[in-house]
CSV table of C-alpha atoms in Angstrom, one decimal:
chain,number,residue,atom,x,y,z
A,1,ALA,CA,0.0,0.0,0.0
A,2,VAL,CA,1.4,3.4,-1.0
A,3,VAL,CA,0.2,6.5,0.8
A,4,SER,CA,0.9,9.9,-0.7
A,5,THR,CA,2.1,12.5,1.8
A,6,GLN,CA,3.4,16.0,1.7
A,7,SER,CA,5.8,17.6,4.1
A,8,THR,CA,8.7,19.7,2.7
A,9,GLY,CA,8.0,18.1,-0.6
A,10,ASP,CA,6.0,15.3,-2.3
A,11,ALA,CA,6.8,11.8,-1.1
A,12,ASN,CA,5.3,8.3,-1.3
A,13,VAL,CA,5.3,6.2,1.8
A,14,ASP,CA,5.1,2.5,0.9
A,15,VAL,CA,4.3,0.9,4.2
A,16,SER,CA,4.5,-2.5,2.7
A,17,THR,CA,8.2,-1.9,2.0
A,18,LYS,CA,9.2,0.5,4.7
A,19,LEU,CA,7.8,-1.8,7.4
A,20,LYS,CA,8.4,-5.1,5.8
A,21,TYR,CA,10.3,-6.3,8.8
A,22,VAL,CA,7.2,-5.8,11.0
A,23,TYR,CA,5.1,-8.0,8.7
A,24,GLU,CA,7.7,-10.7,8.5
A,25,ALA,CA,7.8,-10.8,12.3
A,26,ILE,CA,4.0,-11.1,12.4
A,27,THR,CA,4.0,-14.0,9.9
A,28,LEU,CA,6.8,-15.8,11.8
A,29,THR,CA,5.0,-15.3,15.1
A,30,ARG,CA,1.8,-16.6,13.7
A,31,GLN,CA,3.5,-19.7,12.5
A,32,LYS,CA,5.3,-20.3,15.8
A,33,LEU,CA,2.0,-19.9,17.7
A,34,GLU,CA,0.5,-22.9,15.8
A,35,GLY,CA,-3.0,-21.7,16.5
A,36,LYS,CA,-2.7,-21.9,20.3
A,37,VAL,CA,-3.7,-18.3,20.8
A,38,PRO,CA,-4.8,-15.5,18.4
A,39,LEU,CA,-2.2,-12.9,17.3
A,40,ILE,CA,-3.1,-9.3,17.9
A,41,GLY,CA,-1.7,-6.6,15.6
A,42,PHE,CA,-1.7,-2.9,16.7
A,43,SER,CA,-0.9,0.7,16.0
A,44,GLY,CA,-0.8,3.9,17.9
A,45,ALA,CA,-3.7,6.2,17.0
A,46,PRO,CA,-3.2,9.5,15.2
A,47,TYR,CA,-3.2,12.0,18.1
A,48,THR,CA,-0.9,9.8,20.1
A,49,LEU,CA,1.6,9.5,17.2
A,50,MET,CA,1.2,13.3,16.6
A,51,GLY,CA,2.1,13.9,20.2
A,52,TYR,CA,5.3,11.9,20.0
A,53,MET,CA,6.3,13.6,16.8
A,54,ILE,CA,5.8,17.1,18.2
A,55,GLU,CA,7.1,16.4,21.7
A,56,GLY,CA,10.1,14.4,20.4
A,57,GLY,CA,9.2,11.6,22.9
A,58,GLY,CA,7.0,10.9,25.8
A,59,SER,CA,5.5,13.8,27.9
A,60,LYS,CA,3.6,14.1,31.1
A,61,THR,CA,1.5,16.9,29.8
A,62,MET,CA,1.7,16.8,26.0
A,63,SER,CA,1.6,20.6,26.2
A,64,LYS,CA,3.5,21.1,23.0
A,65,ALA,CA,1.2,18.9,21.1
A,66,LYS,CA,-1.9,20.5,22.7
A,67,LYS,CA,-0.5,23.9,21.8
A,68,TRP,CA,-0.7,22.8,18.2
A,69,LEU,CA,-4.4,22.0,18.6
A,70,TYR,CA,-5.1,25.5,20.0
A,71,THR,CA,-2.8,27.6,17.8
A,72,GLN,CA,-2.6,25.6,14.6
A,73,PRO,CA,-5.9,23.7,14.1
A,74,GLU,CA,-5.6,23.4,10.4
A,75,ALA,CA,-2.1,22.1,10.5
A,76,SER,CA,-3.1,19.7,13.2
A,77,HIS,CA,-6.0,18.2,11.2
A,78,LYS,CA,-3.7,18.0,8.1
A,79,LEU,CA,-1.1,16.0,10.1
A,80,LEU,CA,-3.8,13.8,11.8
A,81,LYS,CA,-5.4,13.0,8.3
A,82,LEU,CA,-1.9,12.0,7.0
A,83,LEU,CA,-1.3,9.8,10.0
A,84,THR,CA,-4.7,8.2,9.7
A,85,LYS,CA,-4.1,7.2,6.0
A,86,VAL,CA,-0.7,5.6,7.0
A,87,ILE,CA,-2.2,3.8,10.0
A,88,ILE,CA,-5.0,2.3,7.9
A,89,ALA,CA,-2.5,1.0,5.3
A,90,TYR,CA,-0.2,-0.3,8.1
A,91,LEU,CA,-3.0,-2.2,9.9
A,92,ILE,CA,-4.3,-3.8,6.6
A,93,GLU,CA,-0.8,-5.0,5.9
A,94,GLN,CA,-0.6,-6.5,9.4
A,95,VAL,CA,-3.8,-8.5,8.7
A,96,ALA,CA,-2.3,-9.7,5.4
A,97,ALA,CA,0.8,-10.8,7.3
A,98,GLY,CA,-1.3,-12.9,9.7
A,99,ALA,CA,-2.7,-10.7,12.5
A,100,GLN,CA,-6.1,-12.0,13.6
A,101,LEU,CA,-7.3,-9.0,15.7
A,102,LEU,CA,-6.3,-5.4,15.6
A,103,GLN,CA,-6.0,-2.9,18.4
A,104,VAL,CA,-5.7,0.9,18.0
A,105,PHE,CA,-4.1,2.7,21.0
A,106,GLU,CA,-5.0,6.3,21.7
A,107,SER,CA,-2.8,6.3,24.7
A,108,SER,CA,-2.6,10.1,25.0
A,109,ALA,CA,-6.4,10.6,25.1
A,110,GLU,CA,-6.0,11.2,28.8
A,111,HIS,CA,-4.6,14.6,27.9
A,112,LEU,CA,-7.7,15.7,25.9
A,113,GLY,CA,-10.9,16.8,27.5
A,114,PRO,CA,-14.2,15.8,25.9
A,115,ALA,CA,-14.3,18.7,23.4
A,116,LEU,CA,-10.7,18.2,22.1
A,117,PHE,CA,-11.2,14.4,22.0
A,118,GLU,CA,-14.3,14.7,19.9
A,119,LYS,CA,-12.6,17.1,17.5
A,120,TYR,CA,-9.1,15.7,17.2
A,121,SER,CA,-9.3,12.1,18.1
A,122,LEU,CA,-12.7,10.4,17.7
A,123,PRO,CA,-13.2,11.3,14.0
A,124,TYR,CA,-9.9,9.8,13.0
A,125,LEU,CA,-10.5,6.7,15.1
A,126,GLU,CA,-13.8,6.3,13.2
A,127,GLU,CA,-12.1,6.7,9.9
A,128,ILE,CA,-9.5,4.1,10.8
A,129,ALA,CA,-12.2,1.5,11.7
A,130,ALA,CA,-14.1,2.2,8.4
A,131,GLY,CA,-10.9,2.3,6.3
A,132,VAL,CA,-9.4,-0.9,7.7
A,133,LYS,CA,-12.7,-2.8,7.3
A,134,GLN,CA,-13.1,-1.7,3.8
A,135,GLY,CA,-9.4,-2.5,3.0
A,136,ILE,CA,-9.4,-6.0,4.3
A,137,THR,CA,-12.7,-6.7,2.6
A,138,GLU,CA,-11.4,-5.5,-0.8
A,139,ARG,CA,-8.3,-7.7,-0.3
A,140,GLY,CA,-10.4,-10.8,0.7
A,141,LEU,CA,-8.7,-11.0,4.1
A,142,GLY,CA,-11.8,-12.0,6.0
A,143,ASP,CA,-13.5,-10.4,9.0
A,144,VAL,CA,-11.0,-9.2,11.6
A,145,PRO,CA,-12.2,-7.8,15.0
A,146,LEU,CA,-11.1,-4.3,15.9
A,147,ILE,CA,-10.4,-3.0,19.5
A,148,VAL,CA,-10.1,0.6,20.3
A,149,PHE,CA,-8.3,1.7,23.5
A,150,ALA,CA,-8.4,5.4,24.4
A,151,LYS,CA,-6.7,5.8,27.8
A,152,GLY,CA,-8.5,8.3,30.0
A,153,ALA,CA,-11.4,8.9,27.6
A,154,TYR,CA,-13.9,7.7,30.2
A,155,HIS,CA,-16.2,10.6,29.1
A,156,SER,CA,-16.6,9.2,25.6
A,157,ILE,CA,-17.1,5.5,26.3
A,158,SER,CA,-20.6,5.5,24.6
A,159,LYS,CA,-19.3,7.4,21.6
A,160,LEU,CA,-16.4,5.0,21.2
A,161,SER,CA,-18.8,2.1,21.2
A,162,TYR,CA,-20.4,3.5,18.1
A,163,ALA,CA,-17.1,4.3,16.4
A,164,GLY,CA,-17.1,1.1,14.2
A,165,TYR,CA,-15.0,-1.1,16.5
A,166,ASN,CA,-16.0,-4.5,18.0
A,167,VAL,CA,-14.5,-3.9,21.4
A,168,VAL,CA,-13.8,-0.9,23.6
A,169,GLY,CA,-10.7,-1.2,25.8
A,170,LEU,CA,-10.9,0.3,29.3
A,171,ASP,CA,-8.2,1.7,31.5
A,172,TRP,CA,-8.1,0.9,35.2
A,173,THR,CA,-9.8,4.1,36.3
A,174,VAL,CA,-13.2,3.1,34.7
A,175,ASP,CA,-15.8,1.6,36.9
A,176,PRO,CA,-17.0,-1.7,35.3
A,177,ASN,CA,-20.7,-0.9,36.1
A,178,ILE,CA,-20.5,2.5,34.4
A,179,ALA,CA,-18.7,0.9,31.4
A,180,ARG,CA,-21.5,-1.7,31.0
A,181,ASP,CA,-24.1,1.0,31.3
A,182,PHE,CA,-22.6,3.2,28.6
A,183,CYS,CA,-21.0,0.7,26.2
A,184,HIS,CA,-23.3,-1.4,24.0
A,185,ILE,CA,-20.5,-3.6,22.6
A,186,ALA,CA,-17.9,-5.9,24.1
A,187,VAL,CA,-15.4,-4.4,26.6
A,188,GLN,CA,-11.8,-5.2,27.5
A,189,GLY,CA,-9.9,-4.5,30.7
A,190,ASN,CA,-9.3,-3.3,33.2
A,191,LEU,CA,-7.2,-4.4,36.2
A,192,ASP,CA,-4.7,-1.8,37.4
A,193,PRO,CA,-1.3,-3.0,36.1
A,194,CYS,CA,0.3,-2.2,39.4
A,195,ALA,CA,-2.0,-4.8,41.1
A,196,LEU,CA,0.4,-7.4,39.8
A,197,TYR,CA,2.8,-6.2,42.4
A,198,SER,CA,0.3,-7.4,45.1
A,199,PRO,CA,0.8,-10.6,47.1
A,200,LYS,CA,-0.7,-13.6,45.4
A,201,GLU,CA,-3.8,-13.8,47.5
A,202,ASP,CA,-4.6,-10.1,47.1
A,203,LEU,CA,-4.1,-10.4,43.3
A,204,ILE,CA,-6.5,-13.3,43.2
A,205,GLU,CA,-9.0,-11.3,45.1
A,206,LYS,CA,-8.7,-8.2,42.9
A,207,THR,CA,-8.9,-10.3,39.7
A,208,THR,CA,-11.9,-12.2,40.9
A,209,GLU,CA,-13.7,-9.0,41.8
A,210,MET,CA,-13.0,-7.6,38.3
A,211,VAL,CA,-14.3,-10.6,36.5
A,212,ARG,CA,-17.4,-10.8,38.6
A,213,GLN,CA,-18.2,-7.1,38.1
A,214,PHE,CA,-17.9,-7.4,34.3
A,215,GLY,CA,-19.5,-10.8,33.9
A,216,VAL,CA,-18.3,-13.1,31.1
A,217,ARG,CA,-20.5,-12.1,28.2
A,218,ASN,CA,-18.9,-9.8,25.6
A,219,TYR,CA,-15.9,-9.4,27.8
A,220,ILE,CA,-12.1,-9.8,27.4
A,221,ALA,CA,-10.3,-9.8,30.7
A,222,ASN,CA,-7.1,-7.8,30.6
A,223,LEU,CA,-5.0,-5.2,32.4
A,224,GLY,CA,-6.1,-1.6,32.2
A,225,HIS,CA,-2.9,-0.6,30.4
A,226,GLY,CA,0.4,-2.1,29.5
A,227,ILE,CA,2.4,-4.5,31.6
A,228,TYR,CA,5.6,-3.1,33.2
A,229,PRO,CA,9.0,-4.6,32.5
A,230,ASP,CA,9.7,-5.6,36.1
A,231,MET,CA,6.5,-7.6,36.6
A,232,ASP,CA,7.0,-11.1,38.0
A,233,PRO,CA,5.9,-13.6,35.3
A,234,GLU,CA,4.4,-15.7,38.1
A,235,SER,CA,2.0,-12.8,38.9
A,236,VAL,CA,1.0,-12.7,35.3
A,237,ARG,CA,0.3,-16.5,35.5
A,238,THR,CA,-1.8,-16.0,38.7
A,239,PHE,CA,-3.8,-13.3,36.9
A,240,VAL,CA,-4.5,-15.5,33.9
A,241,ASP,CA,-5.3,-18.6,35.9
A,242,THR,CA,-7.7,-16.7,38.1
A,243,VAL,CA,-9.5,-15.2,35.1
A,244,HIS,CA,-10.0,-18.7,33.7
A,245,SER,CA,-11.1,-20.3,37.0
A,246,VAL,CA,-13.5,-17.5,37.9
A,247,SER,CA,-14.9,-17.4,34.4
A,248,GLU,CA,-15.6,-21.1,34.4
A,249,GLU,CA,-17.3,-20.8,37.8
A,250,ILE,CA,-19.5,-18.0,36.6
A,251,MET,CA,-20.5,-19.9,33.4
A,252,LYS,CA,-21.4,-23.0,35.4
A,253,LYS,CA,-23.7,-20.9,37.7
A,254,GLY,CA,-25.0,-18.8,34.9
A,255,ASP,CA,-23.8,-15.3,34.1
A,256,PRO,CA,-26.2,-12.8,35.8
A,257,TYR,CA,-25.4,-10.3,33.0
A,258,SER,CA,-26.1,-12.7,30.1
A,259,GLN,CA,-29.4,-11.1,29.2
A,260,LEU,CA,-28.0,-7.6,29.3
A,261,TYR,CA,-24.8,-8.0,27.2
A,262,THR,CA,-25.7,-10.4,24.3
């Protein structure tokens, strides 16, 4: 896929060539998994990538990137549109390489209030969902579920559930009951990643509570953000094992939310 862009001059970004190593890694990983678990592809969302470009790296405030939104709205939209086109092409190529699900991370949404989020993030997230679905259909790649994760965008959970994705990812600050009330599709999340530092029994208790609050219908159990490098693998194992055991218990007894979230 070739995406036309313009910065200091005209250029063509061929993501299938420039990022060939990514697709080769996806194909190799898919082969090594041997169907044991699905392989998830991903990309940062437009505003998050824009933030890294303008800030030159991570930032606690994203003030430089937000300054663009307030002082250069036209340039901001131009950059976001460019990034959106590249992201769509990038994700389609990931599916062609073997990705079975896709997740779009708007990790910097927490720096945007409702108004800025709806103006500079949500429209591009919607465009990505529509563009990826159209692209994979045109290439005969089948039906690939899409997950959107907008960290800190608790104010727009309902709008995200109508953005064209199959699942809304939730960070650890979102109350499961509120999420279920405002999200009409499947949800993913949302244990605080730092809970994995807890003693085993406490971790089991927190994970059990999370699964019971969400129920098992239209739900993917996960952390509420990324896992940290110093996490003990045994804690991760405890988390996963607890999710499985509690889910099985709920399904045997009958999920009380089964009529609400089907």
